[in-house]
Short mmCIF file of C-alpha atoms in Angstrom, two decimals:
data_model
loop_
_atom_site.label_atom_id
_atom_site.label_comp_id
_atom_site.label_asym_id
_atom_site.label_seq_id
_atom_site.Cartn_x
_atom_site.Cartn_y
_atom_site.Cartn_z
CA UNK A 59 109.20 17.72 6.44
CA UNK A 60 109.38 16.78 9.96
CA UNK A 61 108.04 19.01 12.66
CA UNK A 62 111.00 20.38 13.98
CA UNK A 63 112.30 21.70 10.76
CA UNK A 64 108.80 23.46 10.28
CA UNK A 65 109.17 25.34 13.06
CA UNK A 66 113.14 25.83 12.59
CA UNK A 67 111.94 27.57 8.96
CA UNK A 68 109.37 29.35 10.58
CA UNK A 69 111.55 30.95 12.62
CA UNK A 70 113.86 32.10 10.31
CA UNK A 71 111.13 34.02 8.32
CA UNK A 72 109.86 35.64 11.71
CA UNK A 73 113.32 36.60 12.91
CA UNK A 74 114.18 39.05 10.05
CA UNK A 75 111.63 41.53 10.60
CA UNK A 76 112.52 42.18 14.37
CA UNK A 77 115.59 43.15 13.59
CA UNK A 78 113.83 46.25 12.54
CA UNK A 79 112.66 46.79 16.31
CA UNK A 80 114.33 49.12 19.28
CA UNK A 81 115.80 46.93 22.28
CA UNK A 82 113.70 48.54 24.87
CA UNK A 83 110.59 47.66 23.21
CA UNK A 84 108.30 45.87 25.04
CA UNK A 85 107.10 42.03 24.83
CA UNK A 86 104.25 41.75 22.12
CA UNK A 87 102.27 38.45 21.14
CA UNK A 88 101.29 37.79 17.66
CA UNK A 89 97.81 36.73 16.91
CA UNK A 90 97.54 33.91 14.73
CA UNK A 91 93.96 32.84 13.23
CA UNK A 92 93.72 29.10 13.78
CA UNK A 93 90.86 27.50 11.77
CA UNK A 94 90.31 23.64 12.37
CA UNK A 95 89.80 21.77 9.84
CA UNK A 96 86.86 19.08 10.46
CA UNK A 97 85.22 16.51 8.37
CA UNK A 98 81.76 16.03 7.92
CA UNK A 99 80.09 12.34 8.80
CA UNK A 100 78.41 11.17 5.87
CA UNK A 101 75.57 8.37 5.73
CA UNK A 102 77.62 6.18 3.69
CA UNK A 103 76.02 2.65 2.11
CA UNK A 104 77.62 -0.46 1.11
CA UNK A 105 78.04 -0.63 -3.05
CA UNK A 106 78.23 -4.01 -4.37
CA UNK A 107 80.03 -4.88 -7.49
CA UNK A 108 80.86 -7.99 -9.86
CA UNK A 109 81.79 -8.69 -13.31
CA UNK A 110 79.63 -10.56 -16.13
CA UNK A 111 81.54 -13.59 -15.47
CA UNK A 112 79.82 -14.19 -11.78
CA UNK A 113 76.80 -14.70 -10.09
CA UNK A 114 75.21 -16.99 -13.13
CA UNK A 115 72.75 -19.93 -11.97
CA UNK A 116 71.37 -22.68 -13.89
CA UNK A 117 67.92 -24.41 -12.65
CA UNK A 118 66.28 -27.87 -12.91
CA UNK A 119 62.78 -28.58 -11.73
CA UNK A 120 59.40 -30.31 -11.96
CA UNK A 121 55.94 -29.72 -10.44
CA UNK A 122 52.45 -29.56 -11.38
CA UNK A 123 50.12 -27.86 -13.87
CA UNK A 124 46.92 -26.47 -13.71
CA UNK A 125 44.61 -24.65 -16.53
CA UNK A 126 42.44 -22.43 -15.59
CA UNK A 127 40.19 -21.70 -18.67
CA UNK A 128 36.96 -22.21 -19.99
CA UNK A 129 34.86 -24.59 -18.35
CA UNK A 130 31.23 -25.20 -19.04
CA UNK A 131 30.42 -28.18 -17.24
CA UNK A 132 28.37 -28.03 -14.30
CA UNK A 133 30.16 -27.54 -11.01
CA UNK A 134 29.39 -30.63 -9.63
CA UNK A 135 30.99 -32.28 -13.02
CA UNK A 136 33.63 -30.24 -13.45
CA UNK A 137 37.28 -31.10 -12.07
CA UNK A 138 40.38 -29.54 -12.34
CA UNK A 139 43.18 -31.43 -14.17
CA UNK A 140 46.70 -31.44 -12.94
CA UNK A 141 49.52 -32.24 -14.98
CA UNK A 142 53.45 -32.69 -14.67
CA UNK A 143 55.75 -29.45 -15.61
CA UNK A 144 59.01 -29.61 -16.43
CA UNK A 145 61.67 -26.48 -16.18
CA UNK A 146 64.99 -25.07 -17.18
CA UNK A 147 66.54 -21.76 -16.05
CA UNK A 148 69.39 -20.03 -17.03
CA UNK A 149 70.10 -16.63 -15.33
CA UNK A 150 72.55 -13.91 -13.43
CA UNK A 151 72.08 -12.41 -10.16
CA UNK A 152 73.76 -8.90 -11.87
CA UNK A 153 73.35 -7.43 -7.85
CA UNK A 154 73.00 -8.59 -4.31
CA UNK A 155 69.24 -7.22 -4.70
CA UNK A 156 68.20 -7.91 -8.63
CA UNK A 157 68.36 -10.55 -11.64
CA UNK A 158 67.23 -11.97 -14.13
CA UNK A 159 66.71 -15.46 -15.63
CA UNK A 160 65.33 -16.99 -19.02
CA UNK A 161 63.15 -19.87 -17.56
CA UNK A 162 61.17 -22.48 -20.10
CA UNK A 163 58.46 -24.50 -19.03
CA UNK A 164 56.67 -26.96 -20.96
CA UNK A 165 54.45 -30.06 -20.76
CA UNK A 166 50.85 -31.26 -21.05
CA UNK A 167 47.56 -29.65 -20.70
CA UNK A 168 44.18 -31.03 -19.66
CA UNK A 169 41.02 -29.02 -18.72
CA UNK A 170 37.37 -29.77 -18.94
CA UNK A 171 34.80 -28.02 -21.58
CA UNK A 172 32.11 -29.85 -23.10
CA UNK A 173 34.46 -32.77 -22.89
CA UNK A 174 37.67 -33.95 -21.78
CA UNK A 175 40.36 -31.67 -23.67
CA UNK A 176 44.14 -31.86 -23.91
CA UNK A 177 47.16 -30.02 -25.49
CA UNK A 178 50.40 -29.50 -25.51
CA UNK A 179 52.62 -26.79 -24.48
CA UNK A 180 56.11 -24.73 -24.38
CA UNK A 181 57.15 -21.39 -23.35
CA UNK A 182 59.34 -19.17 -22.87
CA UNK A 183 59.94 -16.38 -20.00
CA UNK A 184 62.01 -13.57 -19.34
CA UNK A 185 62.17 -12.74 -15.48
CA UNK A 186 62.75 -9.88 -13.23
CA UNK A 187 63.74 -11.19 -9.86
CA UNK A 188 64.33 -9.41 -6.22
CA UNK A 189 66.46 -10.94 -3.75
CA UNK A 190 63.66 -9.40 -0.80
CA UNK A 191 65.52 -10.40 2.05
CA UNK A 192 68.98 -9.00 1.37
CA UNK A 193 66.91 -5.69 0.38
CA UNK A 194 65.04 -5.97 4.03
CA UNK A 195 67.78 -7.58 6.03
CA UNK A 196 70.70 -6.85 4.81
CA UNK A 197 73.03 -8.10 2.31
CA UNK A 198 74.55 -11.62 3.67
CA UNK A 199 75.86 -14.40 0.52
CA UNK A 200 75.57 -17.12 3.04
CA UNK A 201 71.93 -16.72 4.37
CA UNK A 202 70.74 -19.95 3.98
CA UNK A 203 66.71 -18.82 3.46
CA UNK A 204 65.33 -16.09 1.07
CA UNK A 205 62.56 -15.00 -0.86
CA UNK A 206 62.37 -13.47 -4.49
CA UNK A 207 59.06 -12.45 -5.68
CA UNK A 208 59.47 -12.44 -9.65
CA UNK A 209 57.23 -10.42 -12.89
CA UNK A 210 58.05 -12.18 -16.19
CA UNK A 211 56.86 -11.37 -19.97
CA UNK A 212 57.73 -14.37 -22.54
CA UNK A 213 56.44 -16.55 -25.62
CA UNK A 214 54.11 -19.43 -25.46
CA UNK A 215 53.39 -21.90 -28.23
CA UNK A 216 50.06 -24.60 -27.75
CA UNK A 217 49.73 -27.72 -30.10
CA UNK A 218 47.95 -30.64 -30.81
CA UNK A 219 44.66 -28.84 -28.99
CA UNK A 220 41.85 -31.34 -28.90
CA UNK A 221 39.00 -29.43 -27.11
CA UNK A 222 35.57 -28.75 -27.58
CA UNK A 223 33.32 -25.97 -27.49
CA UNK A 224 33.57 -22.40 -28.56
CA UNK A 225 36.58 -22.68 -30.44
CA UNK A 226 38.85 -21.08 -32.65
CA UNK A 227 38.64 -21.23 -36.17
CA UNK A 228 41.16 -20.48 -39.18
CA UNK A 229 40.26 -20.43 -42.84
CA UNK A 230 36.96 -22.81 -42.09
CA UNK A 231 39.42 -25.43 -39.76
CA UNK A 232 39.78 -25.82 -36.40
CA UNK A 233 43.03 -24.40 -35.05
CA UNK A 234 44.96 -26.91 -33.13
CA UNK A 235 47.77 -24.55 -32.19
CA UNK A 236 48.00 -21.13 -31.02
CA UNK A 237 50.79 -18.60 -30.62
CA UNK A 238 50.28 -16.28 -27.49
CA UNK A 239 52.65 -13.54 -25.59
CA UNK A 240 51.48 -14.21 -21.78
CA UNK A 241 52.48 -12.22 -18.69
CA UNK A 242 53.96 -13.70 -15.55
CA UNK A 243 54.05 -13.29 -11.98
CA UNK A 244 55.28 -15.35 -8.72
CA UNK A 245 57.36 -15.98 -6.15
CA UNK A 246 60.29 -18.26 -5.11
CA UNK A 247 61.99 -19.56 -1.81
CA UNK A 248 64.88 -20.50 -1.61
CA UNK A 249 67.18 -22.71 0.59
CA UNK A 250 70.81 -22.63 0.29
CA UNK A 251 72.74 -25.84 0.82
CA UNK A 252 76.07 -24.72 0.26
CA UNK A 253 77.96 -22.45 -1.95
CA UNK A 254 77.28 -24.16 -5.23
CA UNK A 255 73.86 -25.74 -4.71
CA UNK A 256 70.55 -24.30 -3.53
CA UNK A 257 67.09 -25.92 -3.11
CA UNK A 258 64.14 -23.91 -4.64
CA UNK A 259 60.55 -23.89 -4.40
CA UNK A 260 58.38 -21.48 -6.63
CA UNK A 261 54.31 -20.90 -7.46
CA UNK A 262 54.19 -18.47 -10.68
CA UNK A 263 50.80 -17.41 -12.71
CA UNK A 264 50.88 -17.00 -16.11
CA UNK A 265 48.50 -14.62 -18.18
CA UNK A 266 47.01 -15.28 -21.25
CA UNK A 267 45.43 -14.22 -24.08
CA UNK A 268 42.19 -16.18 -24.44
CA UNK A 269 42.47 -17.96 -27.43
CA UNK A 270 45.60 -19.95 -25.33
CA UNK A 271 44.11 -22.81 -25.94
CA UNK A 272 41.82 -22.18 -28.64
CA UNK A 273 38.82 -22.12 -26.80
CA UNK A 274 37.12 -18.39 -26.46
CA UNK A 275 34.41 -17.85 -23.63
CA UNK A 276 34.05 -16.79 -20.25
CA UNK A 277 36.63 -14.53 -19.12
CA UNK A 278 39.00 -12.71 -21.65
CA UNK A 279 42.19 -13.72 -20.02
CA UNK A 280 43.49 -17.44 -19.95
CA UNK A 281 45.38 -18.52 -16.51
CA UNK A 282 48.02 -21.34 -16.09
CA UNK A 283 49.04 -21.88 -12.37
CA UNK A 284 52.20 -23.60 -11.81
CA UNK A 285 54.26 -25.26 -8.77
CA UNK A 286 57.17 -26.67 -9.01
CA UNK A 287 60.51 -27.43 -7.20
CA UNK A 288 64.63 -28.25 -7.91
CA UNK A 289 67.58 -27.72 -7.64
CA UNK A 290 69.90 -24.45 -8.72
CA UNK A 291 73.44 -24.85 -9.57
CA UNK A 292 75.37 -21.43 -8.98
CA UNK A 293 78.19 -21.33 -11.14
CA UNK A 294 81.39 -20.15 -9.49
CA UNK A 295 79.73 -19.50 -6.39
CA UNK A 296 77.86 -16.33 -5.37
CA UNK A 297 80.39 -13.69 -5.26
CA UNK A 298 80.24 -9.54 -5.23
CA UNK A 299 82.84 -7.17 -4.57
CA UNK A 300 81.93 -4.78 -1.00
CA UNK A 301 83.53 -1.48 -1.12
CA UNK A 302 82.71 1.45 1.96
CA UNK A 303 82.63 4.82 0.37
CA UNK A 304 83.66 6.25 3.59
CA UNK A 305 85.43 3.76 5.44
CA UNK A 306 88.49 5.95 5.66
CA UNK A 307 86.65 8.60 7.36
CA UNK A 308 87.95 7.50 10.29
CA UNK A 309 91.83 8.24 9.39
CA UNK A 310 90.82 11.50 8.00
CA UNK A 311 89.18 12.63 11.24
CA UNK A 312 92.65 11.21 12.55
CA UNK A 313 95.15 13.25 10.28
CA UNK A 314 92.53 16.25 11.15
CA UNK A 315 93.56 15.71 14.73
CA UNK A 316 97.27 15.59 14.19
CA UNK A 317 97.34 18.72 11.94
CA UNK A 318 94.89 21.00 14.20
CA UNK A 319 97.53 20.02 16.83
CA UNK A 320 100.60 20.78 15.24
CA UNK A 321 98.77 24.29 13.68
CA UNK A 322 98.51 24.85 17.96
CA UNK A 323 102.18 24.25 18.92
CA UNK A 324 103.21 26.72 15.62
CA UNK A 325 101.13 29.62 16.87
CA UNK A 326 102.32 29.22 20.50
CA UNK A 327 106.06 29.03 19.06
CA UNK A 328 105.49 32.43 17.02
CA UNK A 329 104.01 33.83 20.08
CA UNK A 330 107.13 32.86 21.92
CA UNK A 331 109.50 34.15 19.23
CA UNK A 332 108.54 37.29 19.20
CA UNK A 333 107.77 38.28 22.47
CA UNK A 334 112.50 36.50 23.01
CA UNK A 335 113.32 39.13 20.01
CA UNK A 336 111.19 42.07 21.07
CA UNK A 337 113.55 41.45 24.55
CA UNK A 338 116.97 41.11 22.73
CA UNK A 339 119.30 43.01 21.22
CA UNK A 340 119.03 41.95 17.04
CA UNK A 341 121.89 39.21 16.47
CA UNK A 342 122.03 37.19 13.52
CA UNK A 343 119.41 35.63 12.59
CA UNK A 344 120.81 32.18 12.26
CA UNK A 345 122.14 32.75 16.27
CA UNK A 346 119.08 34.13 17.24
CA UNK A 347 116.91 31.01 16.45
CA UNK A 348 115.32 29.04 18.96
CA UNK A 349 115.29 25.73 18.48
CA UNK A 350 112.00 23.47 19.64
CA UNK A 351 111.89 20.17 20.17
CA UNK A 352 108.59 18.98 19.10
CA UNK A 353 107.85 15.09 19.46
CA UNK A 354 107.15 14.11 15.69
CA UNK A 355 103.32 12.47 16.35
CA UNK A 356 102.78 8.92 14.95
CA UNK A 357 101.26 9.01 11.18
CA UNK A 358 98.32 6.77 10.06
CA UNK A 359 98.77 4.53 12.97
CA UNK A 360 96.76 1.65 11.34
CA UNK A 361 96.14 -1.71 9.38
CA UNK A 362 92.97 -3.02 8.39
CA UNK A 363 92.68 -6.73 7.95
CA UNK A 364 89.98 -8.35 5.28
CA UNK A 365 87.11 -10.42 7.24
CA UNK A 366 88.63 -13.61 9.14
CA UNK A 367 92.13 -12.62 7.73
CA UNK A 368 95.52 -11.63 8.87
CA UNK A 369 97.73 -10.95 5.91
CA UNK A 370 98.15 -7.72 5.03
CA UNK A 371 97.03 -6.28 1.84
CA UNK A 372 99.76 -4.43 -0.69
CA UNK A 373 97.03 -1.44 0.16
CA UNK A 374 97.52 -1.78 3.97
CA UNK A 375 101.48 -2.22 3.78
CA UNK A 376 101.63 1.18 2.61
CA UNK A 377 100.89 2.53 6.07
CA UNK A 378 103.15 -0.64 7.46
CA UNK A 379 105.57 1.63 5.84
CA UNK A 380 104.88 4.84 7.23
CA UNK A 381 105.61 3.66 10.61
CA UNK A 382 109.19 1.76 10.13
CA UNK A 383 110.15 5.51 8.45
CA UNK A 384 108.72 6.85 11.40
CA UNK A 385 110.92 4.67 13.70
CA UNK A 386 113.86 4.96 11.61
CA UNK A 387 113.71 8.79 11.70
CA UNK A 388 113.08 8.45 15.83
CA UNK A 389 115.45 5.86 16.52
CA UNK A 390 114.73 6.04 20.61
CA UNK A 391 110.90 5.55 20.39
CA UNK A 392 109.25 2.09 20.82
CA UNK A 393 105.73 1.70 20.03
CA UNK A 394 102.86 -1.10 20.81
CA UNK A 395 100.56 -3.05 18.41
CA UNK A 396 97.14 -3.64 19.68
CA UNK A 397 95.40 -6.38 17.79
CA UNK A 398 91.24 -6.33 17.15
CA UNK A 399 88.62 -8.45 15.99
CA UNK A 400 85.12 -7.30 15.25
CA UNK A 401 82.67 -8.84 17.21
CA UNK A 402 80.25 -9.47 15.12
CA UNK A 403 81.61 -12.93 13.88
CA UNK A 404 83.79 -15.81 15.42
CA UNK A 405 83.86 -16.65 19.00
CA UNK A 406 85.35 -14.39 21.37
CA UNK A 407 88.45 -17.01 21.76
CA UNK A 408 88.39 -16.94 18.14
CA UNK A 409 88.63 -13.34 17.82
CA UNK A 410 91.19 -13.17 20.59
CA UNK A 411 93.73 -15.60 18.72
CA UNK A 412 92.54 -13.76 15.46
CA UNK A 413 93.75 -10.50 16.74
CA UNK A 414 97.23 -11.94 18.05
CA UNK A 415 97.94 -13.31 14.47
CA UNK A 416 96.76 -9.80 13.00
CA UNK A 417 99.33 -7.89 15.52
CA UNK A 418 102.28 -10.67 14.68
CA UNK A 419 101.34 -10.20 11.04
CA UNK A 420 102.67 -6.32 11.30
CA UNK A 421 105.64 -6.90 13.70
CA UNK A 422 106.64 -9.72 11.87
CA UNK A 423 106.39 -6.94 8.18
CA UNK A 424 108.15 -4.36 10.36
CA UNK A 425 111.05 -6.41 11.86
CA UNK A 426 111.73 -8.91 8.35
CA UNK A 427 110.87 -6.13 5.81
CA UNK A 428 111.85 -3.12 7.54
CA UNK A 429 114.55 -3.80 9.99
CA UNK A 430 113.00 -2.86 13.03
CA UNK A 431 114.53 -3.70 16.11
CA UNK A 432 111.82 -6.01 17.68
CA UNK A 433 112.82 -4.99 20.95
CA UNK A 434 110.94 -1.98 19.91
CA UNK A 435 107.44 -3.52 19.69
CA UNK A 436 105.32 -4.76 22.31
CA UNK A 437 102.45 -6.84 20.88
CA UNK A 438 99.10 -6.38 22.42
CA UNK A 439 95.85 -9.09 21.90
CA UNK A 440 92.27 -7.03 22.42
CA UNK A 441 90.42 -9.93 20.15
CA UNK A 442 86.69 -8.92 19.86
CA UNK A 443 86.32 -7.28 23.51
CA UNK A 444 87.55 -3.90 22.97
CA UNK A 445 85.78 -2.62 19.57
CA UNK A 446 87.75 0.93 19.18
CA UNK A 447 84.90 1.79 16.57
CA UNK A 448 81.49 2.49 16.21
CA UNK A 449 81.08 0.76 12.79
CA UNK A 450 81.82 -2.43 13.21
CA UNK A 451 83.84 -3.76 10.01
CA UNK A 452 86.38 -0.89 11.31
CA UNK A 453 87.45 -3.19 13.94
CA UNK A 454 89.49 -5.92 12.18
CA UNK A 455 92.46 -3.78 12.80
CA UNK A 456 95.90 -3.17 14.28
CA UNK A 457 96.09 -0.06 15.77
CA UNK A 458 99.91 1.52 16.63
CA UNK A 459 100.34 3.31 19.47
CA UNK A 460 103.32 5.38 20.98
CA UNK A 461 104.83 4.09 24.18
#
């Protein structure tokens, strides 16, 4: 209901009980309890969601291996041996901050005991990953460096042991190949080259159960250190779905404003009503109503625009329509659109030509969708130099003001 017949309805109710009053009675002013309504600023965080189909990653890579289990050669003899590593990953990135991955590793082993010993070896890890820097820094798909430390628990499987020493025996033989659960921990940096491709380097420890390679001495716990680096493929890209909790606080706080006014022009009219009738003989009450012409305030006067964007969303053209009602139903007003970038991206000519196509993008909805007499808009450019809000992402906006 527009304004004016609020108050014309008001009226009507009011004027039927001073009928009831003397004509010499004097003036009286009604008190009317205005509350204002407020809303409450909430610490609101970012929440980032995707589906099962996204965020998956496959990963390629080679390095180096190093045992690091019984040795009982003297120092001076004894030498550590390095071997090649091979890997494949295959894992989901299920939140900006957390993943997981299956990742297999496999290859040779050499180490020193008595003798020269060798075996061969395959396992299988499950890992818990943290992306650390978009916990720390913020959340940012394009950051082109980042660092995820990484706890694993998996399968291993040694064969064709050849070692010497105290070793394992079965049934009277020597066992040549071992089954062991090991524990895993390391970290991983990685460099993104583009949307699809990132470069990865990683140094993991893996914990064993001392008969890993079916030599038992020293200390209980078997340790294989390995380096390596590759290449991850990300499979569709790296993409989650933002959403503010309380990015419309700001039009709330708005609409607040607008009602707490109009609840201040509706007391003063009852005050003014019924100090006239208190004054006046008691006509009818359709003659005795006082008309007042109360300017019908703008409604949400804004559009929000998507991050380097300016096409308006089917969520956004809803308010798009609130204002060519609002200029059909006050045919004489004209209004201006003031265009904003935020300006935390883009150059500030950027932003500037940005926020022209953002305030075109409405008129353009208004005047081919709507009707509107163009003559009725005046286009305004503020780009990123004038941010009308303290949170920045607010500012990719048009913003309608009365003229």
């Amino acid at each position: 209901m527009k304004t004016k017949q609020l108050i014309l309805a008001l009226g009507l109710v009011l004027a039927i009980p001073v009928c009831a009053q003397t004509q010499n009675q004097k003036p009286e002013s009604v008190e009317v309890d205005i509350t204002e309504v407020t809303i409450t600023e909430v610490d609101c965080k970012p929440i980032y969601t995707t589906t099962w189909r996204d965020n998956w990653f496959i990963q390629l890579g080679a390095g180096m291996n190093m045992p690091l289990v019984e040795n009982y050669l003297p120092k001076e003899n004894a030498n550590r041996q390095i071997t090649l590593a091979m890997n494949l990953g295959v894992g989901r990135w299920f939140s900006p901050y957390m993943g997981f991955r299956f990742s297999a590793l496999g290859g040779s082993l050499h180490w020193e005991n008595v003798s020269f010993s060798r075996a061969k070896y395959a396992n299988l890890n499950l890992d818990f990953m943290w992306d650390m820097m978009n916990s720390v820094a913020g959340v940012n798909p394009s950051r082109v460096f980042s660092i995820n430390p990484f706890v694993g628990l998996g399968g291993a499987y040694t064969w064709d042991i050849d070692s010497e020493g105290a070793n394992v025996y079965s049934d009277g033989k020597l066992r040549t190949d071992t089954w062991t659960m090991p524990v895993s921990a390391g970290i991983q940096f990685r460099f993104r080259t583009g949307k699809y491709v990132d470069i990865f380097l990683e140094a993991r420890g893996q914990f064993y159960a001392d008969v890993f390679n079916s030599t038992v001495g020293g200390k209980p716990i078997d340790i294989d250190f390995t380096a390596l680096g590759g290449l991850s493929f990300n499979i569709g890209g790296v993409n989650f779905s933002k959403t503010e909790p309380c990015a419309y606080l700001g039009y709330m706080q708005n609409l607040n404003d607008q009602v707490n006014e109009l609840r201040s022009k509706l007391a003063k009219t009852k005050n003014e009503l019924a100090a006239a009738n208190a004054q006046l003989p008691c006509p009818e009450p359709v003659e005795q109503i006082t008309m007042v012409e109360v300017d019908s305030p703008l409604p949400l006067a804004t559009v929000r625009f998507a991050l380097n964007s300016a096409k308006i969303s089917n969520e956004q053209m809803v308010n798009v329509y609130n204002i060519a009602q609002w200029l059909n139903e006050n045919p004489d007003a004209t209004i201006t659109l003031c265009g904003y970038a935020d300006d935390e991206t883009g150059s500030a000519d950027y932003n500037m030509k940005l926020s022209e196509h953002r305030a075109k993008a409405v008129c353009d909805a208004l005047v081919n969708e709507y009707g509107i007499d163009a003559g009725r808009l005046t286009l305004v450019a503020f780009g990123s130099e004038v941010q009308p809000y303290d949170t920045n992402n607010w500012n990719r906006i048009v913003i309608f003001q009365k003229n």
